[in-house]
PDB file of C-alpha atoms in Angstrom:
ATOM      1  CA  UNK A   2       5.327 -86.684 -87.314  1.00 85.00           C
ATOM      2  CA  UNK A   3       2.646 -85.137 -89.553  1.00 93.00           C
ATOM      3  CA  UNK A   4       2.941 -83.797 -93.207  1.00 96.00           C
ATOM      4  CA  UNK A   5       3.556 -80.181 -91.869  1.00 95.00           C
ATOM      5  CA  UNK A   6       6.582 -81.291 -89.708  1.00 95.00           C
ATOM      6  CA  UNK A   7       7.931 -83.422 -92.570  1.00 96.00           C
ATOM      7  CA  UNK A   8       7.728 -80.530 -95.151  1.00 96.00           C
ATOM      8  CA  UNK A   9       9.136 -78.239 -92.518  1.00 95.00           C
ATOM      9  CA  UNK A  10      12.061 -80.519 -92.104  1.00 95.00           C
ATOM     10  CA  UNK A  11      12.551 -80.425 -95.889  1.00 94.00           C
ATOM     11  CA  UNK A  12      12.775 -76.725 -96.103  1.00 93.00           C
ATOM     12  CA  UNK A  13       9.225 -75.611 -96.878  1.00 95.00           C
ATOM     13  CA  UNK A  14       8.892 -72.142 -95.155  1.00 96.00           C
ATOM     14  CA  UNK A  15       5.134 -72.161 -95.264  1.00 97.00           C
ATOM     15  CA  UNK A  16       4.940 -75.588 -93.567  1.00 96.00           C
ATOM     16  CA  UNK A  17       7.557 -74.265 -91.013  1.00 96.00           C
ATOM     17  CA  UNK A  18       5.210 -71.161 -90.318  1.00 96.00           C
ATOM     18  CA  UNK A  19       2.357 -73.561 -89.652  1.00 95.00           C
ATOM     19  CA  UNK A  20       4.337 -75.743 -87.356  1.00 95.00           C
ATOM     20  CA  UNK A  21       5.825 -72.838 -85.527  1.00 95.00           C
ATOM     21  CA  UNK A  22       2.359 -71.408 -84.611  1.00 94.00           C
ATOM     22  CA  UNK A  23       1.652 -74.561 -82.663  1.00 94.00           C
ATOM     23  CA  UNK A  24       1.847 -74.823 -78.833  1.00 92.00           C
ATOM     24  CA  UNK A  25       4.203 -77.780 -78.843  1.00 93.00           C
ATOM     25  CA  UNK A  26       6.844 -78.087 -81.499  1.00 93.00           C
ATOM     26  CA  UNK A  27       9.567 -80.863 -81.578  1.00 93.00           C
ATOM     27  CA  UNK A  28      13.091 -79.317 -81.120  1.00 92.00           C
ATOM     28  CA  UNK A  29      14.329 -80.718 -84.427  1.00 93.00           C
ATOM     29  CA  UNK A  30      11.349 -79.237 -86.407  1.00 93.00           C
ATOM     30  CA  UNK A  31      11.999 -75.991 -84.614  1.00 93.00           C
ATOM     31  CA  UNK A  32      15.808 -76.081 -85.364  1.00 94.00           C
ATOM     32  CA  UNK A  33      15.342 -77.153 -89.102  1.00 93.00           C
ATOM     33  CA  UNK A  34      14.237 -73.795 -90.511  1.00 94.00           C
ATOM     34  CA  UNK A  35      16.724 -71.716 -88.648  1.00 95.00           C
ATOM     35  CA  UNK A  36      19.043 -71.199 -91.476  1.00 95.00           C
ATOM     36  CA  UNK A  37      21.063 -68.114 -92.584  1.00 96.00           C
ATOM     37  CA  UNK A  38      18.693 -67.536 -95.488  1.00 95.00           C
ATOM     38  CA  UNK A  39      15.473 -68.191 -93.680  1.00 96.00           C
ATOM     39  CA  UNK A  40      12.140 -66.670 -94.896  1.00 96.00           C
ATOM     40  CA  UNK A  41      11.091 -63.400 -93.011  1.00 97.00           C
ATOM     41  CA  UNK A  42       7.962 -65.161 -91.884  1.00 97.00           C
ATOM     42  CA  UNK A  43       9.950 -68.077 -90.409  1.00 97.00           C
ATOM     43  CA  UNK A  44      12.236 -65.784 -88.371  1.00 98.00           C
ATOM     44  CA  UNK A  45       9.179 -63.942 -87.071  1.00 97.00           C
ATOM     45  CA  UNK A  46       7.606 -67.090 -86.239  1.00 96.00           C
ATOM     46  CA  UNK A  47      10.553 -68.412 -84.233  1.00 97.00           C
ATOM     47  CA  UNK A  48      10.828 -64.939 -82.454  1.00 97.00           C
ATOM     48  CA  UNK A  49       7.156 -65.137 -81.703  1.00 95.00           C
ATOM     49  CA  UNK A  50       7.194 -68.338 -79.747  1.00 93.00           C
ATOM     50  CA  UNK A  51       6.839 -68.126 -75.939  1.00 89.00           C
ATOM     51  CA  UNK A  52      10.107 -69.980 -75.220  1.00 89.00           C
ATOM     52  CA  UNK A  53      12.645 -67.948 -77.314  1.00 93.00           C
ATOM     53  CA  UNK A  54      16.126 -68.652 -76.220  1.00 95.00           C
ATOM     54  CA  UNK A  55      19.238 -66.532 -76.512  1.00 94.00           C
ATOM     55  CA  UNK A  56      20.285 -68.815 -79.181  1.00 95.00           C
ATOM     56  CA  UNK A  57      17.071 -67.947 -81.198  1.00 97.00           C
ATOM     57  CA  UNK A  58      17.760 -64.247 -80.637  1.00 97.00           C
ATOM     58  CA  UNK A  59      21.496 -64.521 -81.704  1.00 97.00           C
ATOM     59  CA  UNK A  60      20.306 -66.222 -84.924  1.00 97.00           C
ATOM     60  CA  UNK A  61      17.706 -63.679 -85.693  1.00 98.00           C
ATOM     61  CA  UNK A  62      20.318 -60.793 -84.972  1.00 97.00           C
ATOM     62  CA  UNK A  63      22.347 -61.925 -87.993  1.00 97.00           C
ATOM     63  CA  UNK A  64      19.651 -60.728 -90.421  1.00 98.00           C
ATOM     64  CA  UNK A  65      19.873 -57.255 -91.976  1.00 96.00           C
ATOM     65  CA  UNK A  66      16.030 -56.600 -91.652  1.00 97.00           C
ATOM     66  CA  UNK A  67      14.716 -53.737 -89.329  1.00 97.00           C
ATOM     67  CA  UNK A  68      11.391 -55.696 -88.618  1.00 97.00           C
ATOM     68  CA  UNK A  69      13.333 -58.662 -87.260  1.00 98.00           C
ATOM     69  CA  UNK A  70      15.768 -56.667 -85.376  1.00 98.00           C
ATOM     70  CA  UNK A  71      13.000 -54.676 -83.806  1.00 98.00           C
ATOM     71  CA  UNK A  72      11.514 -57.936 -82.642  1.00 98.00           C
ATOM     72  CA  UNK A  73      14.945 -58.941 -81.113  1.00 98.00           C
ATOM     73  CA  UNK A  74      15.060 -55.494 -79.328  1.00 98.00           C
ATOM     74  CA  UNK A  75      11.651 -55.867 -77.965  1.00 97.00           C
ATOM     75  CA  UNK A  76      12.551 -59.258 -76.234  1.00 96.00           C
ATOM     76  CA  UNK A  77      13.499 -58.825 -72.642  1.00 94.00           C
ATOM     77  CA  UNK A  78      16.138 -61.491 -72.906  1.00 95.00           C
ATOM     78  CA  UNK A  79      17.919 -59.479 -75.428  1.00 96.00           C
ATOM     79  CA  UNK A  80      21.272 -58.061 -73.932  1.00 96.00           C
ATOM     80  CA  UNK A  81      21.719 -54.292 -73.946  1.00 96.00           C
ATOM     81  CA  UNK A  82      24.945 -54.723 -75.770  1.00 96.00           C
ATOM     82  CA  UNK A  83      23.008 -56.093 -78.668  1.00 97.00           C
ATOM     83  CA  UNK A  84      20.561 -53.373 -78.533  1.00 98.00           C
ATOM     84  CA  UNK A  85      23.532 -50.823 -78.706  1.00 97.00           C
ATOM     85  CA  UNK A  86      24.914 -52.744 -81.819  1.00 97.00           C
ATOM     86  CA  UNK A  87      21.599 -52.588 -83.553  1.00 97.00           C
ATOM     87  CA  UNK A  88      21.427 -48.858 -82.866  1.00 97.00           C
ATOM     88  CA  UNK A  89      24.674 -48.215 -84.411  1.00 97.00           C
ATOM     89  CA  UNK A  90      23.902 -50.597 -87.310  1.00 95.00           C
ATOM     90  CA  UNK A  91      20.632 -48.721 -88.099  1.00 96.00           C
ATOM     91  CA  UNK A  92      21.778 -45.128 -87.383  1.00 95.00           C
ATOM     92  CA  UNK A  93      22.212 -43.123 -90.498  1.00 94.00           C
ATOM     93  CA  UNK A  94      20.285 -45.351 -92.646  1.00 95.00           C
ATOM     94  CA  UNK A  95      17.732 -43.206 -94.535  1.00 94.00           C
ATOM     95  CA  UNK A  96      14.758 -45.565 -94.812  1.00 96.00           C
ATOM     96  CA  UNK A  97      11.997 -44.749 -92.317  1.00 96.00           C
ATOM     97  CA  UNK A  98      11.926 -48.148 -90.818  1.00 97.00           C
ATOM     98  CA  UNK A  99      15.629 -47.902 -89.905  1.00 97.00           C
ATOM     99  CA  UNK A 100      15.041 -44.447 -88.456  1.00 97.00           C
ATOM    100  CA  UNK A 101      12.424 -45.958 -86.194  1.00 97.00           C
ATOM    101  CA  UNK A 102      14.524 -48.827 -85.248  1.00 98.00           C
ATOM    102  CA  UNK A 103      17.393 -46.341 -84.190  1.00 97.00           C
ATOM    103  CA  UNK A 104      14.887 -44.367 -82.237  1.00 97.00           C
ATOM    104  CA  UNK A 105      13.197 -47.546 -80.554  1.00 98.00           C
ATOM    105  CA  UNK A 106      16.732 -48.823 -79.633  1.00 98.00           C
ATOM    106  CA  UNK A 107      17.572 -45.512 -77.928  1.00 97.00           C
ATOM    107  CA  UNK A 108      14.320 -45.649 -75.854  1.00 97.00           C
ATOM    108  CA  UNK A 109      15.005 -49.206 -74.843  1.00 97.00           C
ATOM    109  CA  UNK A 110      18.635 -48.384 -73.641  1.00 96.00           C
ATOM    110  CA  UNK A 111      17.299 -45.141 -71.885  1.00 95.00           C
ATOM    111  CA  UNK A 112      14.702 -47.203 -70.112  1.00 94.00           C
ATOM    112  CA  UNK A 113      17.244 -49.818 -69.239  1.00 92.00           C
ATOM    113  CA  UNK A 114      19.604 -47.156 -67.819  1.00 90.00           C
ATOM    114  CA  UNK A 115      16.932 -45.590 -65.759  1.00 88.00           C
ATOM    115  CA  UNK A 116      15.797 -48.773 -64.378  1.00 86.00           C
ATOM    116  CA  UNK A 117      19.226 -49.855 -63.387  1.00 78.00           C
ATOM    117  CA  UNK A 118      20.095 -46.444 -61.948  1.00 68.00           C
ATOM    118  CA  UNK A 119      23.377 -46.492 -64.066  1.00 60.00           C
ATOM    119  CA  UNK A 120      23.256 -43.413 -66.179  1.00 56.00           C
ATOM    120  CA  UNK A 121      27.020 -42.744 -66.615  1.00 54.00           C
ATOM    121  CA  UNK A 122      27.396 -43.028 -70.347  1.00 51.00           C
ATOM    122  CA  UNK A 123      25.680 -46.404 -70.807  1.00 54.00           C
ATOM    123  CA  UNK A 124      23.292 -44.907 -73.274  1.00 53.00           C
TER     124      UNK A 124
END
């Protein structure tokens, strides 16, 4: 284990970002920074990894941050029920980023409905 992995395990978010950018990350080092108060860059680093799991998406979905939620919505593994939840959570919030998230969720849901052929009120 190198110095960055050790520092990431000890809660250093900058070291965690460095480690998350690597092709191969030890599972314990990947899980360590996944805390309820994780830094924005750590959350985005986890979501940017090629092997994002439903557990990673569920963890990221707990944050009240439109940038993070937008990344969750853009992942093809995200269930449409979660996208609907995000749309409801963001609807009516006046800040531009939340308005954009609401619109984006609507587009993703519409695309999903058209691709599945199920248009009966799923959007």
